Amino acid sequence: MRTGVGRSGGMFRRGRQTTEAGPVGHELLQQRSPNHERPRSGTPAAISVSVVGLDGQGLPRGATEVLAGAKVVLGGRVHLDAHAPHGARRIPLGEPGTAQFDQALTDLEELSEQDGPAVVITSGDPGFFGVMQGLRERGVRTAKVLPGVTGVQRLMAKLGRSWDDVLVVSARGRDLRRALNVCRARPAVAVLTDAVAGPAEIGAGLTGWRRTLIVAEDMDTPDERISVVDPPKAAKRRWREANVVLCLADPEAVPPRGWCAGGEPIPPASGWALPEEAFAHRDGTVSKAEVRALALAKLGPRPGTLIWDVGSGAGALAIECARLGAAVVAVEPNPVQCMRIIANAATHGVDMRIVENEAPAALVGLPRPDAIFVGGGGPEVVAACAAVGAERVVVALTALDRLGACRDALRHSGYVVDGCQLSANRLATMSDGASRFVGTTPTLLLWGRRSTS
């Protein structure tokens, strides 16, 4: 069983802009903020470059003249064959984050001003998950930047969909796990892909989540194809070069008009460690707000992470993690409690995967988590969770006689263990209007963190 919400709708209008910055402009940008990017080498590159972005609509205005005078051109093979002038030195350029990309920038650094002018040809907007960050890190001066329209913008325009609710993440040259976890948690995500992290890998990682994938292959070419598939079908299909994968919880939903790109900001305005009455629950079976507050601090849920909530009960802790941007798997064997999790998740507008089964058997085949909360099950379940290898494990106990075995299970798997007893005295009003404190049931909280030594 699982629950989810999604967003969609609208139109997008495209445009093009040109930015020019000579040496003076570059210096001003460096002086504006004490936190600007510093070049990795001590000496800035001697040569200045122009950057041209292509988006399927031909060269941007002014690019023909820039390329005509180029003596050095960096770009992908297709871009070099199509646009590098005869006689110019060609330097292959890979995707940012790859060894080929770093080598190309190293070659660029070794050029002198007399070797130029130099031009970098890339796809879309070079300032959006593109080459501009790498150039600034190296201290390379940009004489002129002629951007194209990003692949995300072009796909949204082709779909006739607004995209101010879409969170954009890059899997190019990076570990795919963080991008997958954002897709598991958020209702609308665009993933920039490469040959290693493509639609098949994304589909395999999202199997078990209710998602629709819209895949753009060979965009703006005669072979362009836009496909709508579910994750299992995407995982089994062979794909051509995919520019963007749009992941949606509900392709037909129209999101409310927002004010912040990528959806509502995290953390939510209403805070966290919500009161117990914020969740539908059976009397006494929901974790106390004070316990959740400390557990959240030790779990560290945030966008790009995956949290398991094992023995989820009514799902209060799982929902709190999801509200803070994490992807969540809630494991709960009681079917009535699973229905409560679905209802509570819908009330709080979050999405998660629910596994209706008993741990530790329920844990087999689940994607690897960054952190685990164990709300029930005893030492055997704690040992199974600790064996998974998550960075952090948090265990809530009410029975003192289980403390030693659970602590030892964490230590045996290499965790540095700490803990405390939480016993909150809450302010309450008496019948005559006077105030007094009422104690809550004490809870033992253990937490283990992987040793870095």
Coordinates of C-alpha atoms in Angstrom, one line a residue:
M1 CA 0.0 0.0 0.0
R2 CA 1.2 3.5 -0.6
T3 CA -0.1 7.1 -0.8
G4 CA 0.9 10.1 -2.8
V5 CA 0.1 13.5 -4.1
G6 CA 1.2 15.1 -7.4
R7 CA 1.0 18.3 -9.4
S8 CA 0.7 19.5 -13.0
G9 CA -0.7 22.0 -15.4
G10 CA -0.1 25.3 -17.3
M11 CA 2.0 26.7 -20.1
F12 CA 5.6 28.0 -20.5
R13 CA 6.9 30.8 -22.6
R14 CA 10.6 30.6 -23.7
G15 CA 13.1 33.4 -24.2
R16 CA 16.8 34.0 -24.7
Q17 CA 19.2 36.3 -23.1
T18 CA 22.8 37.3 -23.6
T19 CA 25.4 38.1 -20.9
E20 CA 28.7 39.8 -21.5
A21 CA 31.4 40.2 -18.9
G22 CA 34.9 41.2 -19.7
P23 CA 37.8 41.2 -17.2
V24 CA 36.3 44.2 -15.3
G25 CA 32.9 42.5 -15.0
H26 CA 34.5 39.3 -13.7
E27 CA 36.4 41.2 -11.0
L28 CA 33.2 42.9 -9.9
L29 CA 31.5 39.6 -9.6
Q30 CA 34.3 38.3 -7.5
Q31 CA 34.2 41.3 -5.2
R32 CA 30.4 41.3 -4.6
S33 CA 30.4 38.6 -2.0
P34 CA 32.9 37.1 0.5
N35 CA 31.5 33.7 -0.3
H36 CA 32.2 33.6 -4.0
E37 CA 33.8 30.6 -5.6
R38 CA 37.6 30.5 -5.4
P39 CA 39.7 29.0 -8.2
R40 CA 41.2 25.7 -7.2
S41 CA 44.6 26.7 -8.5
G42 CA 46.5 29.6 -7.0
T43 CA 46.8 31.4 -10.3
P44 CA 43.8 32.2 -12.5
A45 CA 43.8 30.8 -16.0
A46 CA 45.5 33.2 -18.4
I47 CA 43.1 32.7 -21.3
S48 CA 39.6 34.1 -21.4
V49 CA 36.8 32.2 -23.1
S50 CA 33.3 32.7 -24.6
V51 CA 30.6 30.2 -23.9
V52 CA 27.9 29.2 -26.4
G53 CA 24.8 27.2 -25.4
L54 CA 22.8 25.3 -28.0
D55 CA 19.2 24.3 -27.6
G56 CA 18.0 22.9 -30.9
Q57 CA 17.1 26.3 -32.4
G58 CA 20.4 26.9 -34.0
L59 CA 23.2 29.1 -32.7
P60 CA 22.2 32.0 -30.4
R61 CA 22.5 35.5 -31.7
G62 CA 26.2 36.6 -31.9
A63 CA 27.5 33.0 -31.7
T64 CA 28.5 32.8 -35.4
E65 CA 30.9 35.8 -35.0
V66 CA 32.3 34.4 -31.8
L67 CA 33.0 31.0 -33.3
A68 CA 34.5 32.4 -36.5
G69 CA 37.4 34.0 -34.6
A70 CA 38.0 31.0 -32.3
K71 CA 41.4 29.3 -32.2
V72 CA 40.5 26.8 -29.5
V73 CA 37.0 25.2 -29.2
L74 CA 35.9 22.9 -26.4
G75 CA 32.7 20.8 -26.7
G76 CA 31.2 17.4 -27.3
R77 CA 32.0 15.5 -30.5
V78 CA 28.7 16.4 -32.2
H79 CA 29.0 20.1 -31.3
L80 CA 32.7 20.2 -32.4
D81 CA 31.9 18.6 -35.8
A82 CA 29.0 20.9 -36.4
H83 CA 30.4 24.3 -35.2
A84 CA 34.1 24.3 -34.7
P85 CA 35.8 26.4 -37.4
H86 CA 38.3 24.8 -39.7
G87 CA 41.9 25.0 -38.3
A88 CA 40.8 25.6 -34.7
R89 CA 42.2 23.3 -32.0
R90 CA 39.5 21.0 -30.7
I91 CA 39.4 19.8 -27.0
P92 CA 36.7 17.2 -26.2
L93 CA 34.5 18.2 -23.3
G94 CA 32.6 15.7 -21.1
E95 CA 29.8 16.3 -18.7
P96 CA 30.6 18.3 -15.5
G97 CA 31.9 16.0 -12.8
T98 CA 33.6 13.6 -15.2
A99 CA 37.3 13.0 -15.6
Q100 CA 37.1 14.1 -19.2
F101 CA 35.5 17.4 -18.1
D102 CA 38.3 18.0 -15.6
Q103 CA 41.0 17.2 -18.1
A104 CA 39.5 19.6 -20.6
L105 CA 39.5 22.4 -18.1
T106 CA 43.1 21.5 -17.2
D107 CA 44.1 21.8 -20.9
L108 CA 42.3 25.1 -21.0
E109 CA 44.2 26.4 -17.9
E110 CA 47.5 25.6 -19.6
L111 CA 46.8 27.8 -22.6
S112 CA 48.1 31.4 -22.8
E113 CA 46.3 34.4 -24.0
Q114 CA 48.1 34.2 -27.3
D115 CA 46.5 30.7 -27.9
G116 CA 43.0 32.3 -27.9
P117 CA 40.3 33.2 -28.5
A118 CA 38.7 30.1 -27.0
V119 CA 35.1 29.1 -27.1
V120 CA 33.2 26.4 -25.1
I121 CA 30.2 24.9 -26.8
T122 CA 27.6 23.2 -24.6
S123 CA 24.0 22.3 -24.4
G124 CA 21.2 24.6 -23.0
D125 CA 22.1 27.2 -20.4
P126 CA 25.7 26.8 -19.4
G127 CA 24.9 28.5 -16.0
F128 CA 22.4 25.9 -15.0
F129 CA 24.1 22.6 -13.9
G130 CA 26.6 23.4 -16.7
V131 CA 30.1 24.4 -17.4
M132 CA 30.0 27.9 -15.8
Q133 CA 30.7 26.6 -12.3
G134 CA 33.8 24.6 -13.4
L135 CA 35.1 27.7 -15.3
R136 CA 34.7 29.9 -12.2
E137 CA 36.3 27.3 -9.9
R138 CA 39.3 27.4 -12.2
G139 CA 39.4 31.2 -12.3
V140 CA 38.7 31.2 -16.1
R141 CA 37.6 34.6 -17.3
T142 CA 34.4 34.6 -19.4
A143 CA 34.4 37.2 -22.1
K144 CA 30.9 36.5 -23.4
V145 CA 28.2 34.0 -22.5
L146 CA 25.5 33.2 -25.0
P147 CA 23.0 30.9 -23.3
G148 CA 20.5 28.6 -24.8
V149 CA 17.3 27.4 -23.3
T150 CA 17.6 24.5 -20.8
G151 CA 16.4 21.0 -21.5
V152 CA 14.0 21.3 -18.6
Q153 CA 12.4 24.4 -20.1
R154 CA 12.2 22.9 -23.6
L155 CA 10.5 19.7 -22.2
M156 CA 8.0 21.7 -20.2
A157 CA 7.2 23.8 -23.2
K158 CA 6.6 20.7 -25.4
L159 CA 4.3 19.3 -22.7
G160 CA 2.5 22.6 -22.3
R161 CA 3.1 22.5 -18.5
S162 CA 4.1 25.1 -16.0
W163 CA 7.3 24.1 -14.1
D164 CA 7.6 26.5 -11.1
D165 CA 6.5 23.6 -8.9
V166 CA 9.1 21.3 -10.4
L167 CA 12.3 20.6 -8.3
V168 CA 15.3 20.1 -10.7
V169 CA 18.1 17.8 -9.7
S170 CA 21.2 16.6 -11.5
A171 CA 22.3 13.0 -11.7
R172 CA 25.1 13.8 -14.2
G173 CA 28.4 12.5 -12.9
R174 CA 26.9 12.0 -9.4
D175 CA 25.6 9.2 -7.2
L176 CA 22.0 8.6 -8.3
R177 CA 20.7 7.9 -4.8
R178 CA 20.1 11.5 -3.8
A179 CA 18.2 12.2 -7.0
L180 CA 16.1 9.1 -6.5
N181 CA 15.3 10.0 -2.9
V182 CA 14.1 13.4 -4.1
C183 CA 11.9 11.7 -6.7
R184 CA 10.5 9.4 -3.9
A185 CA 9.7 12.3 -1.7
R186 CA 8.5 15.1 -4.0
P187 CA 5.5 15.2 -6.3
A188 CA 7.2 16.8 -9.3
V189 CA 10.9 16.4 -10.0
A190 CA 13.0 16.9 -13.2
V191 CA 16.2 14.8 -13.3
L192 CA 19.1 15.7 -15.6
T193 CA 20.5 12.4 -16.8
D194 CA 23.5 10.9 -18.4
A195 CA 24.6 7.5 -19.8
V196 CA 25.1 6.0 -16.3
A197 CA 22.1 7.5 -14.6
G198 CA 19.3 7.3 -17.2
P199 CA 15.6 6.4 -17.4
A200 CA 16.2 2.7 -16.8
E201 CA 18.2 3.3 -13.6
I202 CA 15.7 5.9 -12.4
G203 CA 12.8 3.5 -13.1
A204 CA 14.5 0.7 -11.2
G205 CA 15.0 2.9 -8.2
L206 CA 11.4 4.1 -8.2
T207 CA 9.8 0.7 -8.5
G208 CA 7.4 0.4 -5.5
W209 CA 6.6 4.1 -5.6
R210 CA 3.5 5.4 -7.5
R211 CA 5.2 7.6 -10.1
T212 CA 4.9 8.5 -13.8
L213 CA 8.0 9.1 -15.8
I214 CA 8.1 11.4 -18.8
V215 CA 11.3 10.8 -20.8
A216 CA 12.7 13.1 -23.5
E217 CA 15.1 11.3 -25.8
D218 CA 17.2 13.0 -28.5
M219 CA 15.4 16.3 -27.9
D220 CA 15.2 18.8 -30.7
T221 CA 16.5 16.3 -33.3
P222 CA 14.7 14.4 -36.1
D223 CA 14.8 11.4 -33.8
E224 CA 13.1 13.2 -30.8
R225 CA 10.8 11.0 -28.7
I226 CA 8.8 11.8 -25.6
S227 CA 7.5 8.7 -23.7
V228 CA 5.2 8.4 -20.7
V229 CA 5.9 5.2 -18.7
D230 CA 5.7 3.8 -15.2
P231 CA 8.9 3.0 -13.3
P232 CA 8.8 -0.9 -13.9
K233 CA 8.5 -0.4 -17.7
A234 CA 11.2 2.3 -17.7
A235 CA 13.5 -0.1 -15.9
K236 CA 13.1 -2.8 -18.6
R237 CA 13.3 -0.6 -21.6
R238 CA 16.4 0.3 -23.6
W239 CA 16.7 4.0 -24.1
R240 CA 18.5 6.3 -26.5
E241 CA 20.2 9.4 -25.2
A242 CA 17.8 10.9 -22.7
N243 CA 18.1 14.7 -21.9
V244 CA 15.6 14.9 -19.0
V245 CA 13.4 12.6 -17.0
L246 CA 10.3 14.2 -15.5
C247 CA 9.0 12.3 -12.4
L248 CA 5.4 13.0 -11.3
A249 CA 3.3 11.6 -8.6
D250 CA 0.1 12.7 -10.4
P251 CA 0.5 13.9 -14.0
E252 CA -3.0 15.4 -14.1
A253 CA -2.9 17.4 -10.9
V254 CA -2.6 21.2 -11.1
P255 CA -0.6 22.6 -8.3
P256 CA -1.7 25.7 -6.4
R257 CA -0.1 28.9 -7.5
G258 CA 3.1 29.2 -5.5
W259 CA 5.7 31.8 -4.8
C260 CA 8.9 29.7 -4.6
A261 CA 10.3 27.6 -7.5
G262 CA 10.4 23.9 -6.8
G263 CA 7.4 23.7 -4.5
E264 CA 7.0 24.9 -0.9
P265 CA 10.2 25.5 1.1
I266 CA 11.5 23.0 3.6
P267 CA 11.2 22.9 6.6
P268 CA 7.5 23.7 6.7
A269 CA 6.2 26.9 8.2
S270 CA 4.3 25.0 10.9
G271 CA 7.5 23.5 12.3
W272 CA 8.0 20.0 13.4
A273 CA 7.4 17.8 16.5
L274 CA 3.7 18.3 16.0
P275 CA 1.3 17.6 18.8
E276 CA -0.2 14.1 19.0
E277 CA -3.6 15.4 18.1
A278 CA -2.2 16.3 14.7
F279 CA -2.4 12.6 13.8
A280 CA -5.2 10.1 13.7
H281 CA -4.1 7.3 16.2
R282 CA -5.3 4.7 18.6
D283 CA -5.1 5.9 22.2
G284 CA -1.6 5.8 23.5
T285 CA 0.0 4.4 20.2
V286 CA 1.5 7.6 18.8
S287 CA 4.9 8.8 19.7
K288 CA 5.1 11.9 21.9
A289 CA 6.1 15.2 20.4
E290 CA 9.2 15.4 22.7
V291 CA 10.4 12.0 21.6
R292 CA 9.9 12.9 17.9
A293 CA 11.8 16.1 18.3
L294 CA 14.9 14.4 19.6
A295 CA 14.6 11.5 17.2
L296 CA 14.4 13.9 14.2
A297 CA 17.5 15.7 15.4
K298 CA 19.4 12.4 15.5
L299 CA 18.0 11.1 12.2
G300 CA 18.7 14.2 10.2
P301 CA 16.0 13.9 7.6
R302 CA 16.5 16.3 4.6
P303 CA 16.0 16.4 0.8
G304 CA 18.0 13.6 -0.9
T305 CA 18.0 11.2 2.1
L306 CA 15.9 8.0 2.6
I307 CA 14.5 7.2 6.1
W308 CA 13.1 3.9 7.2
D309 CA 10.5 4.0 10.0
V310 CA 10.2 0.4 11.2
G311 CA 7.3 -0.3 13.4
S312 CA 5.7 2.9 12.2
G313 CA 2.4 2.7 14.1
A314 CA 0.2 5.6 13.0
G315 CA 3.1 7.0 11.0
A316 CA 3.8 10.2 13.0
L317 CA 7.6 10.0 12.9
A318 CA 7.5 8.9 9.2
I319 CA 5.3 11.9 8.3
E320 CA 7.5 14.3 10.2
C321 CA 10.5 13.0 8.2
A322 CA 8.6 13.4 5.0
R323 CA 7.6 17.0 5.9
L324 CA 11.3 17.8 6.3
G325 CA 12.0 16.6 2.7
A326 CA 13.2 13.1 3.1
A327 CA 12.0 10.1 1.2
V328 CA 10.4 7.6 3.6
V329 CA 9.6 3.9 3.8
A330 CA 7.1 3.1 6.6
V331 CA 7.1 -0.5 7.8
E332 CA 4.1 -1.6 9.7
P333 CA 2.5 -5.1 10.0
N334 CA -0.9 -3.9 11.3
P335 CA -3.3 -3.2 8.4
V336 CA -5.5 -0.9 10.5
Q337 CA -2.4 1.2 11.4
C338 CA -1.4 1.2 7.7
M339 CA -4.7 2.8 6.9
R340 CA -4.0 5.4 9.6
I341 CA -0.7 6.1 8.0
I342 CA -2.4 6.7 4.6
A343 CA -4.9 9.0 6.2
N344 CA -2.3 10.9 8.2
A345 CA 0.0 11.3 5.2
A346 CA -2.9 12.7 3.1
T347 CA -3.8 15.1 5.9
H348 CA -0.2 16.5 6.0
G349 CA 0.3 16.5 2.2
V350 CA 3.2 14.1 2.1
D351 CA 4.1 11.0 0.1
M352 CA 5.8 7.8 1.3
R353 CA 6.0 4.1 0.6
I354 CA 4.2 1.8 3.0
V355 CA 5.2 -1.8 3.5
E356 CA 2.5 -3.9 5.3
N357 CA 4.6 -6.7 6.8
E358 CA 6.5 -7.7 9.9
A359 CA 10.2 -6.8 10.3
P360 CA 12.8 -8.1 9.7
A361 CA 11.3 -10.0 6.7
A362 CA 9.7 -6.7 5.5
L363 CA 13.2 -5.1 5.1
V364 CA 14.4 -7.5 2.4
G365 CA 14.8 -5.8 -1.0
L366 CA 14.1 -2.2 0.2
P367 CA 16.4 0.5 -1.1
R368 CA 19.3 1.4 1.2
P369 CA 18.4 4.0 3.8
D370 CA 20.5 6.9 5.2
A371 CA 18.9 6.6 8.6
I372 CA 16.5 4.2 10.4
F373 CA 14.1 4.8 13.2
V374 CA 13.0 1.6 15.1
G375 CA 9.8 2.2 16.9
G376 CA 9.0 -1.4 17.7
G377 CA 10.2 -5.0 17.3
G378 CA 12.8 -5.5 19.9
P379 CA 16.5 -6.5 19.7
E380 CA 16.0 -8.8 16.7
V381 CA 14.7 -6.0 14.6
V382 CA 17.3 -3.6 15.8
A383 CA 20.0 -6.1 14.8
A384 CA 18.5 -6.5 11.3
C385 CA 18.3 -2.7 10.9
A386 CA 21.9 -2.2 12.1
A387 CA 23.1 -4.8 9.6
V388 CA 21.8 -2.7 6.7
G389 CA 24.6 -0.2 7.2
A390 CA 22.7 3.1 7.5
E391 CA 24.7 6.1 8.7
R392 CA 22.4 6.5 11.7
V393 CA 20.0 4.3 13.7
V394 CA 17.6 5.6 16.3
V395 CA 15.7 3.2 18.6
A396 CA 12.7 4.1 20.9
L397 CA 12.1 1.7 23.8
T398 CA 9.6 1.7 26.7
A399 CA 10.8 -1.6 28.2
L400 CA 14.0 -1.2 30.2
D401 CA 15.0 -4.9 29.9
R402 CA 15.5 -4.5 26.1
L403 CA 18.0 -1.7 26.5
G404 CA 21.2 -3.8 26.8
A405 CA 20.4 -6.1 23.9
C406 CA 19.5 -3.3 21.6
R407 CA 22.6 -1.3 22.6
D408 CA 24.8 -4.4 22.0
A409 CA 23.2 -5.0 18.6
L410 CA 24.1 -1.5 17.5
R411 CA 27.7 -1.8 18.8
H412 CA 28.2 -5.2 17.2
S413 CA 27.4 -3.5 13.8
G414 CA 30.0 -0.8 14.3
Y415 CA 27.9 2.0 15.7
V416 CA 29.0 4.5 18.4
V417 CA 26.0 4.4 20.7
D418 CA 24.5 7.0 23.0
G419 CA 21.1 7.5 24.6
C420 CA 18.9 9.1 27.1
Q421 CA 15.6 8.7 28.9
L422 CA 12.9 11.3 28.0
S423 CA 10.3 12.1 30.6
A424 CA 8.4 15.3 29.9
N425 CA 6.2 17.1 32.4
R426 CA 3.6 19.0 30.5
L427 CA 1.8 22.1 31.6
A428 CA -1.9 21.3 32.2
T429 CA -4.9 23.4 33.5
M430 CA -6.8 22.2 36.5
S431 CA -10.6 22.5 36.9
D432 CA -10.3 25.7 38.9
G433 CA -8.1 27.3 36.3
A434 CA -4.8 26.7 38.2
S435 CA -1.8 25.2 36.4
R436 CA 0.1 22.0 37.2
F437 CA 2.5 19.6 35.4
V438 CA 1.4 16.2 34.2
G439 CA 4.1 13.6 33.4
T440 CA 4.2 11.6 30.2
T441 CA 5.3 7.9 30.0
P442 CA 9.2 7.8 30.1
T443 CA 10.8 6.6 26.8
L444 CA 14.3 5.3 26.3
L445 CA 16.0 6.6 23.2
L446 CA 19.1 5.0 21.8
W447 CA 21.0 6.4 18.8
G448 CA 24.0 4.9 17.0
R449 CA 26.2 6.6 14.4
R450 CA 28.8 4.9 12.2
S451 CA 32.3 5.4 13.5
T452 CA 34.5 7.4 11.1
S453 CA 37.7 6.0 12.4

